[in-house]
PDB file of C-alpha atoms in Angstrom:
ATOM      1  CA  MET A   1      -6.042  49.430   3.829  1.00  0.00           C
ATOM      2  CA  PRO A   2      -6.167  48.233   0.228  1.00  0.00           C
ATOM      3  CA  SER A   3      -7.301  44.661  -0.321  1.00  0.00           C
ATOM      4  CA  LYS A   4      -3.853  43.556  -1.581  1.00  0.00           C
ATOM      5  CA  ASP A   5      -2.202  44.663   1.674  1.00  0.00           C
ATOM      6  CA  VAL A   6      -4.822  42.787   3.692  1.00  0.00           C
ATOM      7  CA  GLN A   7      -4.296  39.656   1.591  1.00  0.00           C
ATOM      8  CA  ASP A   8      -0.484  39.867   2.020  1.00  0.00           C
ATOM      9  CA  TYR A   9      -0.935  40.369   5.762  1.00  0.00           C
ATOM     10  CA  LEU A  10      -3.217  37.322   6.037  1.00  0.00           C
ATOM     11  CA  GLU A  11      -0.879  35.118   3.952  1.00  0.00           C
ATOM     12  CA  LYS A  12       2.092  36.142   6.057  1.00  0.00           C
ATOM     13  CA  GLY A  13       0.149  35.242   9.200  1.00  0.00           C
ATOM     14  CA  MET A  14      -0.930  31.845   7.850  1.00  0.00           C
ATOM     15  CA  TYR A  15       2.221  30.724   6.025  1.00  0.00           C
ATOM     16  CA  GLY A  16       4.972  32.835   7.566  1.00  0.00           C
ATOM     17  CA  ALA A  17       7.228  35.324   5.857  1.00  0.00           C
ATOM     18  CA  PRO A  18       8.242  34.385   2.312  1.00  0.00           C
ATOM     19  CA  GLN A  19      11.781  33.001   2.008  1.00  0.00           C
ATOM     20  CA  LEU A  20      14.358  33.311  -0.715  1.00  0.00           C
ATOM     21  CA  LYS A  21      15.450  30.001  -2.259  1.00  0.00           C
ATOM     22  CA  PRO A  22      14.165  27.677   0.493  1.00  0.00           C
ATOM     23  CA  GLU A  23      15.261  24.475  -1.328  1.00  0.00           C
ATOM     24  CA  GLU A  24      18.806  25.780  -1.728  1.00  0.00           C
ATOM     25  CA  LYS A  25      18.968  26.783   1.914  1.00  0.00           C
ATOM     26  CA  ARG A  26      17.654  23.371   2.952  1.00  0.00           C
ATOM     27  CA  GLN A  27      20.299  21.609   0.846  1.00  0.00           C
ATOM     28  CA  TYR A  28      23.210  23.727   2.146  1.00  0.00           C
ATOM     29  CA  LEU A  29      22.185  23.529   5.819  1.00  0.00           C
ATOM     30  CA  GLY A  30      20.599  26.952   6.079  1.00  0.00           C
ATOM     31  CA  THR A  31      22.899  29.039   3.894  1.00  0.00           C
ATOM     32  CA  PHE A  32      22.920  30.059   0.238  1.00  0.00           C
ATOM     33  CA  ARG A  33      25.064  28.260  -2.350  1.00  0.00           C
ATOM     34  CA  GLU A  34      26.904  31.479  -3.224  1.00  0.00           C
ATOM     35  CA  ARG A  35      28.375  31.662   0.302  1.00  0.00           C
ATOM     36  CA  VAL A  36      29.779  28.116   0.340  1.00  0.00           C
ATOM     37  CA  TYR A  37      33.497  27.281   0.169  1.00  0.00           C
ATOM     38  CA  LEU A  38      33.305  23.509   0.704  1.00  0.00           C
ATOM     39  CA  THR A  39      30.707  20.763   1.107  1.00  0.00           C
ATOM     40  CA  MET A  40      30.995  17.106   2.033  1.00  0.00           C
ATOM     41  CA  THR A  41      28.442  14.355   1.945  1.00  0.00           C
ATOM     42  CA  ILE A  42      28.159  11.935   4.853  1.00  0.00           C
ATOM     43  CA  ALA A  43      30.198   9.352   2.903  1.00  0.00           C
ATOM     44  CA  GLU A  44      32.917  11.928   2.134  1.00  0.00           C
ATOM     45  CA  MET A  45      33.103  12.916   5.792  1.00  0.00           C
ATOM     46  CA  ARG A  46      34.116   9.341   6.635  1.00  0.00           C
ATOM     47  CA  ASP A  47      37.101   9.459   4.259  1.00  0.00           C
ATOM     48  CA  LYS A  48      40.290  10.361   6.159  1.00  0.00           C
ATOM     49  CA  LYS A  49      41.919  12.218   3.256  1.00  0.00           C
ATOM     50  CA  ASN A  50      39.007  14.674   3.183  1.00  0.00           C
ATOM     51  CA  VAL A  51      39.960  15.741   6.714  1.00  0.00           C
ATOM     52  CA  THR A  52      43.204  17.142   5.270  1.00  0.00           C
ATOM     53  CA  HIS A  53      41.217  18.885   2.535  1.00  0.00           C
ATOM     54  CA  PHE A  54      39.016  20.452   5.207  1.00  0.00           C
ATOM     55  CA  LYS A  55      42.081  21.627   7.141  1.00  0.00           C
ATOM     56  CA  GLN A  56      43.451  23.136   3.923  1.00  0.00           C
ATOM     57  CA  GLU A  57      40.178  24.984   3.393  1.00  0.00           C
ATOM     58  CA  LEU A  58      40.337  26.350   6.952  1.00  0.00           C
ATOM     59  CA  GLN A  59      43.830  27.694   6.236  1.00  0.00           C
ATOM     60  CA  ASP A  60      42.924  29.140   2.843  1.00  0.00           C
ATOM     61  CA  ASN A  61      39.712  30.827   4.040  1.00  0.00           C
ATOM     62  CA  PRO A  62      39.993  31.574   7.768  1.00  0.00           C
ATOM     63  CA  GLY A  63      37.251  33.136   9.849  1.00  0.00           C
ATOM     64  CA  GLN A  64      34.304  31.426   8.170  1.00  0.00           C
ATOM     65  CA  GLN A  65      31.683  29.154   9.730  1.00  0.00           C
ATOM     66  CA  LEU A  66      31.312  25.372   9.797  1.00  0.00           C
ATOM     67  CA  LEU A  67      27.795  23.937   9.524  1.00  0.00           C
ATOM     68  CA  LEU A  68      27.276  20.274  10.447  1.00  0.00           C
ATOM     69  CA  ASN A  69      24.214  18.134   9.783  1.00  0.00           C
ATOM     70  CA  ALA A  70      22.698  17.026  13.105  1.00  0.00           C
ATOM     71  CA  ALA A  71      21.608  13.724  11.562  1.00  0.00           C
ATOM     72  CA  ALA A  72      25.222  12.699  10.910  1.00  0.00           C
ATOM     73  CA  ASP A  73      26.915  10.277  13.284  1.00  0.00           C
ATOM     74  CA  PHE A  74      28.227  12.033  16.403  1.00  0.00           C
ATOM     75  CA  SER A  75      31.759  10.659  15.959  1.00  0.00           C
ATOM     76  CA  LEU A  76      31.892  12.236  12.491  1.00  0.00           C
ATOM     77  CA  GLN A  77      30.608  15.541  13.832  1.00  0.00           C
ATOM     78  CA  ASN A  78      33.069  15.425  16.703  1.00  0.00           C
ATOM     79  CA  ASN A  79      36.099  14.946  14.405  1.00  0.00           C
ATOM     80  CA  TYR A  80      35.289  18.107  12.470  1.00  0.00           C
ATOM     81  CA  MET A  81      34.238  20.079  15.565  1.00  0.00           C
ATOM     82  CA  VAL A  82      37.642  19.410  17.179  1.00  0.00           C
ATOM     83  CA  ILE A  83      39.456  20.561  14.030  1.00  0.00           C
ATOM     84  CA  ALA A  84      37.279  23.686  13.863  1.00  0.00           C
ATOM     85  CA  GLN A  85      37.901  24.503  17.533  1.00  0.00           C
ATOM     86  CA  LYS A  86      41.673  24.208  17.060  1.00  0.00           C
ATOM     87  CA  ALA A  87      41.431  26.647  14.135  1.00  0.00           C
ATOM     88  CA  ASN A  88      39.163  29.044  16.113  1.00  0.00           C
ATOM     89  CA  CYS A  89      36.403  28.456  13.594  1.00  0.00           C
ATOM     90  CA  PRO A  90      32.820  28.822  14.840  1.00  0.00           C
ATOM     91  CA  PHE A  91      30.504  25.916  14.087  1.00  0.00           C
ATOM     92  CA  LYS A  92      26.797  25.141  14.259  1.00  0.00           C
ATOM     93  CA  ILE A  93      24.906  21.878  14.246  1.00  0.00           C
ATOM     94  CA  ILE A  94      21.888  22.249  11.988  1.00  0.00           C
ATOM     95  CA  ASP A  95      18.765  20.076  12.092  1.00  0.00           C
ATOM     96  CA  SER A  96      17.758  18.928   8.629  1.00  0.00           C
ATOM     97  CA  ASP A  97      14.384  17.590   7.505  1.00  0.00           C
ATOM     98  CA  GLU A  98      16.059  15.604   4.733  1.00  0.00           C
ATOM     99  CA  ALA A  99      16.261  11.817   5.027  1.00  0.00           C
ATOM    100  CA  LEU A 100      19.777  10.712   5.946  1.00  0.00           C
ATOM    101  CA  SER A 101      21.762   8.831   3.323  1.00  0.00           C
ATOM    102  CA  ASP A 102      25.405   8.683   2.279  1.00  0.00           C
ATOM    103  CA  GLU A 103      24.675  11.337  -0.368  1.00  0.00           C
ATOM    104  CA  THR A 104      23.172  13.819   2.102  1.00  0.00           C
ATOM    105  CA  ILE A 105      25.307  16.890   2.732  1.00  0.00           C
ATOM    106  CA  GLY A 106      26.812  16.551   6.179  1.00  0.00           C
ATOM    107  CA  LEU A 107      29.296  19.433   6.263  1.00  0.00           C
ATOM    108  CA  VAL A 108      29.227  22.944   4.824  1.00  0.00           C
ATOM    109  CA  TYR A 109      32.037  25.472   5.252  1.00  0.00           C
ATOM    110  CA  ALA A 110      30.563  28.865   4.395  1.00  0.00           C
ATOM    111  CA  GLY A 111      31.003  32.591   4.869  1.00  0.00           C
ATOM    112  CA  ASP A 112      28.614  35.409   5.701  1.00  0.00           C
ATOM    113  CA  THR A 113      28.859  37.018   2.268  1.00  0.00           C
ATOM    114  CA  ALA A 114      28.813  35.768  -1.305  1.00  0.00           C
ATOM    115  CA  VAL A 115      32.076  34.193  -2.485  1.00  0.00           C
ATOM    116  CA  ASN A 116      30.822  32.380  -5.611  1.00  0.00           C
ATOM    117  CA  VAL A 117      33.264  29.465  -5.569  1.00  0.00           C
ATOM    118  CA  GLU A 118      32.665  27.403  -8.706  1.00  0.00           C
ATOM    119  CA  LYS A 119      33.359  23.927  -7.305  1.00  0.00           C
ATOM    120  CA  VAL A 120      32.355  23.391  -3.691  1.00  0.00           C
ATOM    121  CA  ALA A 121      31.966  19.615  -3.431  1.00  0.00           C
ATOM    122  CA  VAL A 122      35.147  18.121  -1.965  1.00  0.00           C
ATOM    123  CA  SER A 123      35.102  15.366  -4.602  1.00  0.00           C
ATOM    124  CA  GLU A 124      35.192  17.954  -7.409  1.00  0.00           C
ATOM    125  CA  LYS A 125      37.408  20.562  -5.772  1.00  0.00           C
ATOM    126  CA  TYR A 126      40.184  18.205  -4.688  1.00  0.00           C
ATOM    127  CA  ALA A 127      39.768  15.539  -7.366  1.00  0.00           C
ATOM    128  CA  PRO A 128      43.042  14.158  -8.723  1.00  0.00           C
ATOM    129  CA  VAL A 129      43.591  15.196 -12.319  1.00  0.00           C
ATOM    130  CA  ARG A 130      44.087  12.038 -14.350  1.00  0.00           C
ATOM    131  CA  LYS A 131      43.794  11.411 -18.014  1.00  0.00           C
ATOM    132  CA  THR A 132      41.755   8.408 -18.986  1.00  0.00           C
ATOM    133  CA  SER A 133      43.120   5.934 -21.509  1.00  0.00           C
ATOM    134  CA  GLU A 134      40.638   7.248 -24.088  1.00  0.00           C
ATOM    135  CA  GLN A 135      41.946  10.803 -23.665  1.00  0.00           C
ATOM    136  CA  VAL A 136      45.542   9.627 -24.010  1.00  0.00           C
ATOM    137  CA  THR A 137      44.851   7.640 -27.201  1.00  0.00           C
ATOM    138  CA  ALA A 138      42.758  10.459 -28.671  1.00  0.00           C
ATOM    139  CA  ALA A 139      45.578  12.933 -28.062  1.00  0.00           C
ATOM    140  CA  ALA A 140      48.121  10.552 -29.628  1.00  0.00           C
ATOM    141  CA  GLU A 141      46.103  10.090 -32.791  1.00  0.00           C
ATOM    142  CA  LYS A 142      46.355  12.912 -35.255  1.00  0.00           C
ATOM    143  CA  PRO A 143      43.048  13.990 -36.699  1.00  0.00           C
ATOM    144  CA  GLU A 144      42.594  13.477 -40.433  1.00  0.00           C
ATOM    145  CA  GLU A 145      42.654  16.579 -42.540  1.00  0.00           C
ATOM    146  CA  LYS A 146      39.218  17.131 -43.919  1.00  0.00           C
ATOM    147  CA  THR A 147      38.766  18.547 -47.372  1.00  0.00           C
ATOM    148  CA  SER A 148      35.904  20.817 -48.163  1.00  0.00           C
ATOM    149  CA  PHE A 149      33.089  19.967 -50.508  1.00  0.00           C
ATOM    150  CA  PHE A 150      34.370  22.338 -53.185  1.00  0.00           C
ATOM    151  CA  ALA A 151      37.900  20.951 -52.988  1.00  0.00           C
ATOM    152  CA  LYS A 152      36.529  17.459 -53.634  1.00  0.00           C
ATOM    153  CA  LEU A 153      34.344  18.719 -56.461  1.00  0.00           C
ATOM    154  CA  PHE A 154      37.133  20.569 -58.268  1.00  0.00           C
ATOM    155  CA  LYS A 155      39.924  18.046 -57.775  1.00  0.00           C
ATOM    156  CA  LYS A 156      42.639  18.222 -60.364  1.00  0.00           C
TER     157      LYS A 156
END
């Protein structure tokens, strides 16, 4: 056996098999970002209107899997588990090493293969499209026509 193979064998025995993107998998409750359709933080799970967004996602992308953070409050988990059961959607409760806060991801709706959805956070995906007052005033104002340097230089 060459020395590199022995070293790899020893490292695998001491540290376990190497993993792809462990931080990403930890953040998305054991799955890769490219497989995710929808995520909700603990605070977003408490919002009642996000329940309708979750139901919409179940209708748009049936047959996927729901992953719930085990550290989330049981009543929150239960609400989404009941909805998933009614839609015949499998779910798993995943233990997370991350400290629980309102910004911790509590729900992930993901598939088995890559789907590459651009916006997965419920706050971004279902955000109401509103123009701010600055955007409205900027659109109302017409931009000044700018003259080039040479046009200023050779003015008649």
